Coordinates of C-alpha atoms and ligand atoms in Angstrom, one line a residue:
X178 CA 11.1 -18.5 -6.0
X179 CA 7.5 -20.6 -6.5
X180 CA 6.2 -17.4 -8.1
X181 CA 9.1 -16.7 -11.0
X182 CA 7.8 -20.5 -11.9
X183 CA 4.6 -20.1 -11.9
X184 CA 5.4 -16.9 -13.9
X185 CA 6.2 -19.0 -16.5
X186 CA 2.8 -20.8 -16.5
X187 CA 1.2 -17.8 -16.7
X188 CA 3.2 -15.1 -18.8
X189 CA 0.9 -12.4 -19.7
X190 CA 2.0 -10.3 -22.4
X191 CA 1.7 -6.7 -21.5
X192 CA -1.7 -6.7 -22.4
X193 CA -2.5 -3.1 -20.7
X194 CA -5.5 -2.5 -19.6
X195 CA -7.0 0.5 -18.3
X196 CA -9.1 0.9 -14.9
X197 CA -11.5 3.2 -14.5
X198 CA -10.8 5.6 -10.6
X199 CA -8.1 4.2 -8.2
X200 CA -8.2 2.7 -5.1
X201 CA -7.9 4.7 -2.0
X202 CA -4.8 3.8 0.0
X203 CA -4.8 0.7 1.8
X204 CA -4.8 0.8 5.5
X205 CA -1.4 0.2 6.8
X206 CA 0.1 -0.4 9.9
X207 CA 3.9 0.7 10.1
X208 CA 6.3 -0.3 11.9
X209 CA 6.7 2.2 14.1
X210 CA 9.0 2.9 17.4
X211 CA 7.3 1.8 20.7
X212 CA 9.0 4.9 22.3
X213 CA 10.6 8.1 21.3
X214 CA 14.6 6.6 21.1
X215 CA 15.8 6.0 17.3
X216 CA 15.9 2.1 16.5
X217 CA 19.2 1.1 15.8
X218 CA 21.0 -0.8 14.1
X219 CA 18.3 -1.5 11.9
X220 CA 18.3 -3.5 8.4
X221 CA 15.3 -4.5 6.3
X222 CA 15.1 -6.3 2.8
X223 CA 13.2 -7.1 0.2
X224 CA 11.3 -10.5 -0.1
X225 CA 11.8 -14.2 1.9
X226 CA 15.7 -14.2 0.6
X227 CA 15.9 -10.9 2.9
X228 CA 15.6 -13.2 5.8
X229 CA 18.9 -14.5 5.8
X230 CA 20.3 -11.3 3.9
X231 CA 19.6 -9.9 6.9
X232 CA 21.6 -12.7 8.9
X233 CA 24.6 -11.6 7.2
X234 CA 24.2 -8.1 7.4
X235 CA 22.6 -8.0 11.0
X236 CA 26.0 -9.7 12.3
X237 CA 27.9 -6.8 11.1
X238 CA 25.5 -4.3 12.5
X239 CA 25.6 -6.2 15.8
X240 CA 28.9 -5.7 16.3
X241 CA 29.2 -2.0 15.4
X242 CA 29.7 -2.6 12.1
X243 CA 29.4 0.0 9.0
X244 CA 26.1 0.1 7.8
X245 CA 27.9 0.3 4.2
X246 CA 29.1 -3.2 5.0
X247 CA 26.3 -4.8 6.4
X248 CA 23.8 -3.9 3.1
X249 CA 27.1 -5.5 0.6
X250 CA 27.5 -8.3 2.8
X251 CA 23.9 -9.4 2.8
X252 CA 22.7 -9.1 -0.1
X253 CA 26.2 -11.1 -1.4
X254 CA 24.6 -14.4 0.6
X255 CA 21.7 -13.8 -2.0
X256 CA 23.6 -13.4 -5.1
X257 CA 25.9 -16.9 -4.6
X258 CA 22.9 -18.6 -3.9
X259 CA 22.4 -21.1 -7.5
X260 CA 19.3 -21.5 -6.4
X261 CA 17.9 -18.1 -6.6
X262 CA 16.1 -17.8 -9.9
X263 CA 16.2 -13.2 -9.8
X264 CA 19.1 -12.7 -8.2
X265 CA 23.0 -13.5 -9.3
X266 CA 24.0 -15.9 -11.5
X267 CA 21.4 -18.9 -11.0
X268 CA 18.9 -16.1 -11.9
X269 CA 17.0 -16.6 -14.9
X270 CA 18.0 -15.5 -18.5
X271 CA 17.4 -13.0 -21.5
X272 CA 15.7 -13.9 -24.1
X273 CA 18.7 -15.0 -26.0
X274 CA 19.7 -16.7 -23.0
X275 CA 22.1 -14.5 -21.0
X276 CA 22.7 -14.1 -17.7
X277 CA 23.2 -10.4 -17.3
X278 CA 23.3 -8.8 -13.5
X279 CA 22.7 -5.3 -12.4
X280 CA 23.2 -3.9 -9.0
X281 CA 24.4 -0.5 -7.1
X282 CA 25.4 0.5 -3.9
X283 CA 25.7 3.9 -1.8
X284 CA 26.7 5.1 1.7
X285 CA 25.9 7.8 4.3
X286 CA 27.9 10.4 2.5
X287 CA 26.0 9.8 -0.8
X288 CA 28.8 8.3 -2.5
X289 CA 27.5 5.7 -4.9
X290 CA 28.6 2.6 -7.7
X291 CA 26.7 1.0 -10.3
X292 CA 27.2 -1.8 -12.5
X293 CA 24.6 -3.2 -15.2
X294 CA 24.6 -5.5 -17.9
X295 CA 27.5 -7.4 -16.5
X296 CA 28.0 -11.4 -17.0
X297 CA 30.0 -14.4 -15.5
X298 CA 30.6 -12.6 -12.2
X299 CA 29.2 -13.7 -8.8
X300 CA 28.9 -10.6 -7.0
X301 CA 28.1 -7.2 -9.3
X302 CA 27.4 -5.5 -5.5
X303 CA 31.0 -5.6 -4.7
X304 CA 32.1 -4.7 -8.2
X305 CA 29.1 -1.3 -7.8
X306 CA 31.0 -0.8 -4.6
X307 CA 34.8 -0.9 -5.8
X308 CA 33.4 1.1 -9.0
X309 CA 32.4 3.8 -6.5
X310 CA 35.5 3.3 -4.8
X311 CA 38.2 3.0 -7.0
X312 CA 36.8 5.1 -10.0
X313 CA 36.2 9.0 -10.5
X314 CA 32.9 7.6 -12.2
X315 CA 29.3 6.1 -10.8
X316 CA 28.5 3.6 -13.5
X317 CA 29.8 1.0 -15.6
X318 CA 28.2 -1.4 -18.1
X319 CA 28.8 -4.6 -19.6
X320 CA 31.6 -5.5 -21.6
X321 CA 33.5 -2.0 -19.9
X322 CA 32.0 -3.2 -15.9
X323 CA 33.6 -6.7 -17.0
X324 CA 36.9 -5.8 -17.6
X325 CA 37.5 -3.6 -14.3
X326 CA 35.8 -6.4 -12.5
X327 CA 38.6 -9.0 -14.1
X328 CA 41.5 -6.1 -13.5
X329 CA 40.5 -5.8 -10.0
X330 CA 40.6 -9.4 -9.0
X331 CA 37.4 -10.5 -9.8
X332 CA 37.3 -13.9 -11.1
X333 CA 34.8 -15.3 -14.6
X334 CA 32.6 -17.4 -12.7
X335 CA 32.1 -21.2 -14.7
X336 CA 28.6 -20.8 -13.1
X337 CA 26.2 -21.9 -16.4
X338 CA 22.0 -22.3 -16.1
X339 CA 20.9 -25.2 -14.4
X340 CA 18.7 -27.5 -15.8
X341 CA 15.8 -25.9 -14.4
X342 CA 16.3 -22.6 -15.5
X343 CA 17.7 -23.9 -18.9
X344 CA 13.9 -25.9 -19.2
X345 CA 12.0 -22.8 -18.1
X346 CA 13.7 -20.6 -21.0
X347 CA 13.0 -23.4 -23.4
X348 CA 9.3 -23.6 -22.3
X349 CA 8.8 -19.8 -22.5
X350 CA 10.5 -19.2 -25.7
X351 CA 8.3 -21.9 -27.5
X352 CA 5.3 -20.2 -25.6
X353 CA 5.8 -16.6 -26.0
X354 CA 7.2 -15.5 -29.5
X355 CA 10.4 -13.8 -28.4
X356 CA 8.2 -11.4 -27.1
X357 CA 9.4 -9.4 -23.5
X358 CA 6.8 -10.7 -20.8
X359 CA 5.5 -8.2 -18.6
X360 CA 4.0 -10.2 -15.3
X361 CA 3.2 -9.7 -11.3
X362 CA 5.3 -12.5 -10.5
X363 CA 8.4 -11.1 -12.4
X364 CA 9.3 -9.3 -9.9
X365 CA 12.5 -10.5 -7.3
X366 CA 15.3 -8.4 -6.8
X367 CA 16.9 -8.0 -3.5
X368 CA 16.8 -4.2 -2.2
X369 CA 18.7 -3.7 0.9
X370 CA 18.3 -0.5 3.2
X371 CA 20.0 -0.5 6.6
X372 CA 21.0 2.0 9.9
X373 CA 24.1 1.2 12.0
X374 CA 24.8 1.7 15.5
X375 CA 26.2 5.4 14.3
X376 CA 23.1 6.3 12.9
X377 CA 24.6 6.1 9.4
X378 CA 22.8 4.7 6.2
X379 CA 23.7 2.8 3.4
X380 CA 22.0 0.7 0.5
X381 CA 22.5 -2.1 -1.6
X382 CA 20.4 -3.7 -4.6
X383 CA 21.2 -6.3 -6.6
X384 CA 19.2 -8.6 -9.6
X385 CA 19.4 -10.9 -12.2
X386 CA 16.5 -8.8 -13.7
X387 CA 13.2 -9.3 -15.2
X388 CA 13.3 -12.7 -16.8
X389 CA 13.3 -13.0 -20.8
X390 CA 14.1 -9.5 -20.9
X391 CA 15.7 -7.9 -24.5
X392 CA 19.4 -8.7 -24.4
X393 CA 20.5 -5.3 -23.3
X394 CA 17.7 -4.6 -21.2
X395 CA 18.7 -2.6 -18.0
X396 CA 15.9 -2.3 -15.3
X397 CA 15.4 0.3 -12.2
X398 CA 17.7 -1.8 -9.8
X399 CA 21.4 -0.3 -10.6
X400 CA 19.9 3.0 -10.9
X401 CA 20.3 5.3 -8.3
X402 CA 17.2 7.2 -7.5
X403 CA 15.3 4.0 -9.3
X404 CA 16.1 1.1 -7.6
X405 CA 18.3 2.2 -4.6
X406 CA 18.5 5.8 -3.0
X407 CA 20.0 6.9 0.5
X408 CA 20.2 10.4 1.9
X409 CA 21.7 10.6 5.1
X410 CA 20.0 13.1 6.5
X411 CA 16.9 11.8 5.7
X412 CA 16.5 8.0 5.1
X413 CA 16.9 5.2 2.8
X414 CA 14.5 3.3 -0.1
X415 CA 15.2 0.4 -2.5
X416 CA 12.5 -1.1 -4.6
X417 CA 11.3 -4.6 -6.1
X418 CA 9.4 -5.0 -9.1
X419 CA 9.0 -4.1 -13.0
X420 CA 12.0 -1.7 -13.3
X421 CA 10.4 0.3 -16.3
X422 CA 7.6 1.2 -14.1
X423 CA 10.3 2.5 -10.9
X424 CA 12.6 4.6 -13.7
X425 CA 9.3 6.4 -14.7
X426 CA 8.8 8.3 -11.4
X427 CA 12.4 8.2 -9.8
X428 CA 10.8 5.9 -7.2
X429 CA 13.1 5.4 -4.2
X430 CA 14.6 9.3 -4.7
X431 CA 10.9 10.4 -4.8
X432 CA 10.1 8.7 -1.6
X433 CA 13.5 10.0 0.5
X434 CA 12.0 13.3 -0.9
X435 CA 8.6 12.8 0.5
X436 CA 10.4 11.7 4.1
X437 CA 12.0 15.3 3.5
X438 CA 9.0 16.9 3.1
X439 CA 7.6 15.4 6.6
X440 CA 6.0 12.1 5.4
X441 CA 6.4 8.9 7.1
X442 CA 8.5 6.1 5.5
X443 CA 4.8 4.2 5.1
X444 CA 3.4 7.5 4.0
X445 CA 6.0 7.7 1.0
X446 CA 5.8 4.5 0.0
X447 CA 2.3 5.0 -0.2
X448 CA 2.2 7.5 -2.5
X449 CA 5.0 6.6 -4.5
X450 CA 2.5 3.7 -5.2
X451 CA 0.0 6.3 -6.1
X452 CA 1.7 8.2 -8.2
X453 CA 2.4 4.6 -10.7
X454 CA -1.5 4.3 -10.4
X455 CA -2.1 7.4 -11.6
X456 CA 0.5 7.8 -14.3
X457 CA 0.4 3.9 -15.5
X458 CA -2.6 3.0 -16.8
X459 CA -1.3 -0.9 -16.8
X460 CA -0.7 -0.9 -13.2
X461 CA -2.7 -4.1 -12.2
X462 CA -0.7 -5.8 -14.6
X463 CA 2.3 -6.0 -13.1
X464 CA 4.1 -5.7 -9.4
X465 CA 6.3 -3.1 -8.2
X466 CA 7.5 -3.1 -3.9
X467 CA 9.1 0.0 -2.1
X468 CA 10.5 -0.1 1.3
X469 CA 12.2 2.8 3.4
X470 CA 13.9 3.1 6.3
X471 CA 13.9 7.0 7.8
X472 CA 16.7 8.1 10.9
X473 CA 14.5 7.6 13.8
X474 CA 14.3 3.9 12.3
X475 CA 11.0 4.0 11.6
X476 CA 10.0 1.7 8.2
X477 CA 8.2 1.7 5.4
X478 CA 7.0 -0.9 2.8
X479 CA 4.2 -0.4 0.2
X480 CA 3.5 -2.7 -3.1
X481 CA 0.8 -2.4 -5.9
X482 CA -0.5 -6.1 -5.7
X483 CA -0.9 -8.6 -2.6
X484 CA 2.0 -11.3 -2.0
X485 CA 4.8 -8.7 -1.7
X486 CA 7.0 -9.3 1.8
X487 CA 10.1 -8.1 3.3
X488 CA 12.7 -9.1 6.3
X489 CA 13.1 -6.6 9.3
X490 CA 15.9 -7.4 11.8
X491 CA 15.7 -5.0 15.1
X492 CA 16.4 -5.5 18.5
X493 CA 17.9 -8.8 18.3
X494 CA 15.1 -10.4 16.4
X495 CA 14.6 -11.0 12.2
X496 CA 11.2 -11.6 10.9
X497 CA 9.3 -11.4 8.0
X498 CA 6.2 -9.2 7.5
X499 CA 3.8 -9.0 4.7
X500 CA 3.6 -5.8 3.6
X501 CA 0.2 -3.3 2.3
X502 CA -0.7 -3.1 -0.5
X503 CA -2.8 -1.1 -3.1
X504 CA -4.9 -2.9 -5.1
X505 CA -7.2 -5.0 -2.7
X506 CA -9.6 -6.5 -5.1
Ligands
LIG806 N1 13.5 -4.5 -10.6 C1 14.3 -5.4 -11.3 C2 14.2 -5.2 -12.8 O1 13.2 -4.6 -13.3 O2 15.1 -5.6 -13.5

């Protein structure tokens, strides 16, 4: 969370600017099967809180769990953690100084649940999931997502802004003129993609969004397509980064499309990448992180800056990787 504090320091105001010819993709080295047999169970997630995301989820899987289960579970140990300045309640504020949490869910059969824009509740995931559940509908917002949270035993957390995060929205408000900051450190959410022992998919994404953002503001994360999309009978994506950027080319659904269309999970993620480059002058301004997952358990994971990592559990073992990137200079 070092880099949502430097962000502060920092905060670059959208100041686009426009590079002449893009890189050529970076070298990358995926993490490929050793052998022909599918890798399962299999979970990856975004960032160093994947690592014990994956704890939680990986215990599930382990035991034959639901791969559904596993990506709500694990993701949950990131969203109660205070500490976590992107994700859940300790993350940090709107501009007006509201914690508002978005975050979606969907299984193997393409069932999905969405909230956004939702306050004082600790875990949004399991409200996306009952929403997908226990409704006819995919999405609910707010004041709306808040009172079916509260009717379906959801409790009003007391949870309020520490100190710290109460100091850092002090600090950037007399720095930046109310004005939305658009950053490469702004970037945190935790996107969770994962295979069970059935060979079934599922995905889970949840954030406290991009920090300072308008009151109102929803980002790519409970979006599905955007921040989150599984097709079973291809693979799995979630995303990290500045949310407008992911809305404006479908990111995660356009990379389960490319793993249709015969391209690696690294390959996707790759051009996914590619395709912001080319349609978003700004790019180098700010971060945006895709990882995929396809059946045979092969993975993906591509960003647009350096400093973007992830957590892989397989065969017993959870690490972390850096991942590739794009822009090298
Ligand atoms: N990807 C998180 C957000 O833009 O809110």
């Amino acid at each position: 969370m070092t880099s949502r504090r430097d962000f502060i320091k920092k905060s670059a105001f959208a100041s686009a600017f426009v590079i002449g010819g893009l890189p050529k993709l970076g070298k990358s080295e995926p993490l490929t099967r050793s052998n022909d047999a599918v890798r399962k169970p299999i979970v990856l997630s975004t960032w160093t809180h994947g690592k014990p995301a994956n704890d939680a989820a990986w215990k599930i899987l382990s035991a034959g769990g639901r791969a559904l289960d596993a990506v709500e579970q694990g993701v949950m140990v990131v969203e109660a953690d205070p500490t976590n300045l992107s994700v859940g309640l300790g993350g940090y504020p709107d501009r007006d100084g509201h914690v508002t949490l978005d975050a979606c869910i969907m299984d193997e059969k393409g069932n999905c649940g969405s909230v956004a824009f939702l306050e004082h509740i600790l875990h949004p995931v399991s409200v996306a999931r009952m929403v997908m559940e226990k409704t006819p509908h995919v999405m609910l917002v707010g004041e709306g997502a808040y009172q079916f949270a509260l009717a379906n035993g959801f409790k009003k957390s007391s949870q309020e802004m520490t100190a710290e995060v109460k100091e850092a929205w002090q600090k950037w408000q007399t720095a930046n003129n109310y004005q939305p900051t658009i950053d490469k450190n702004n970037h945190d959410t935790i996107g969770m993609v994962a295979m069970d022992t059935n060979g079934d998919l599922s995905g889970s994404c949840t954030t406290s969004g991009v920090a300072w953002k308008m009151h109102g503001r929803v980002g790519d994360s409970p979006i599905i397509g955007d921040g989150l999309y599984v097709d079973n009978e291809v693979g799995a994506a979630c995303a990290t980064g500045l949310g407008e950027s992911v809305i404006k080319i479908c990111g995660t659904h356009l990379i389960v499309e490319l793993m249709r269309n015969g391209k690696t999970p690294q390959q996707a993620c790759e051009e996914a990448i590619q395709r912001i480059a080319k349609k978003q002058s700004n790019y180098k301004t700010f971060q945006v992180g895709f990882l995929a997952l396809n059946k045979n358990g092969d993975v993906g994971a591509y960003s647009i800056g350096k400093d973007f990592n992830y957590a892989l559990a397989v065969n017993g073992e959870n690490k972390l990787y850096d991942s590739d990137y794009l822009v090298k200079e």
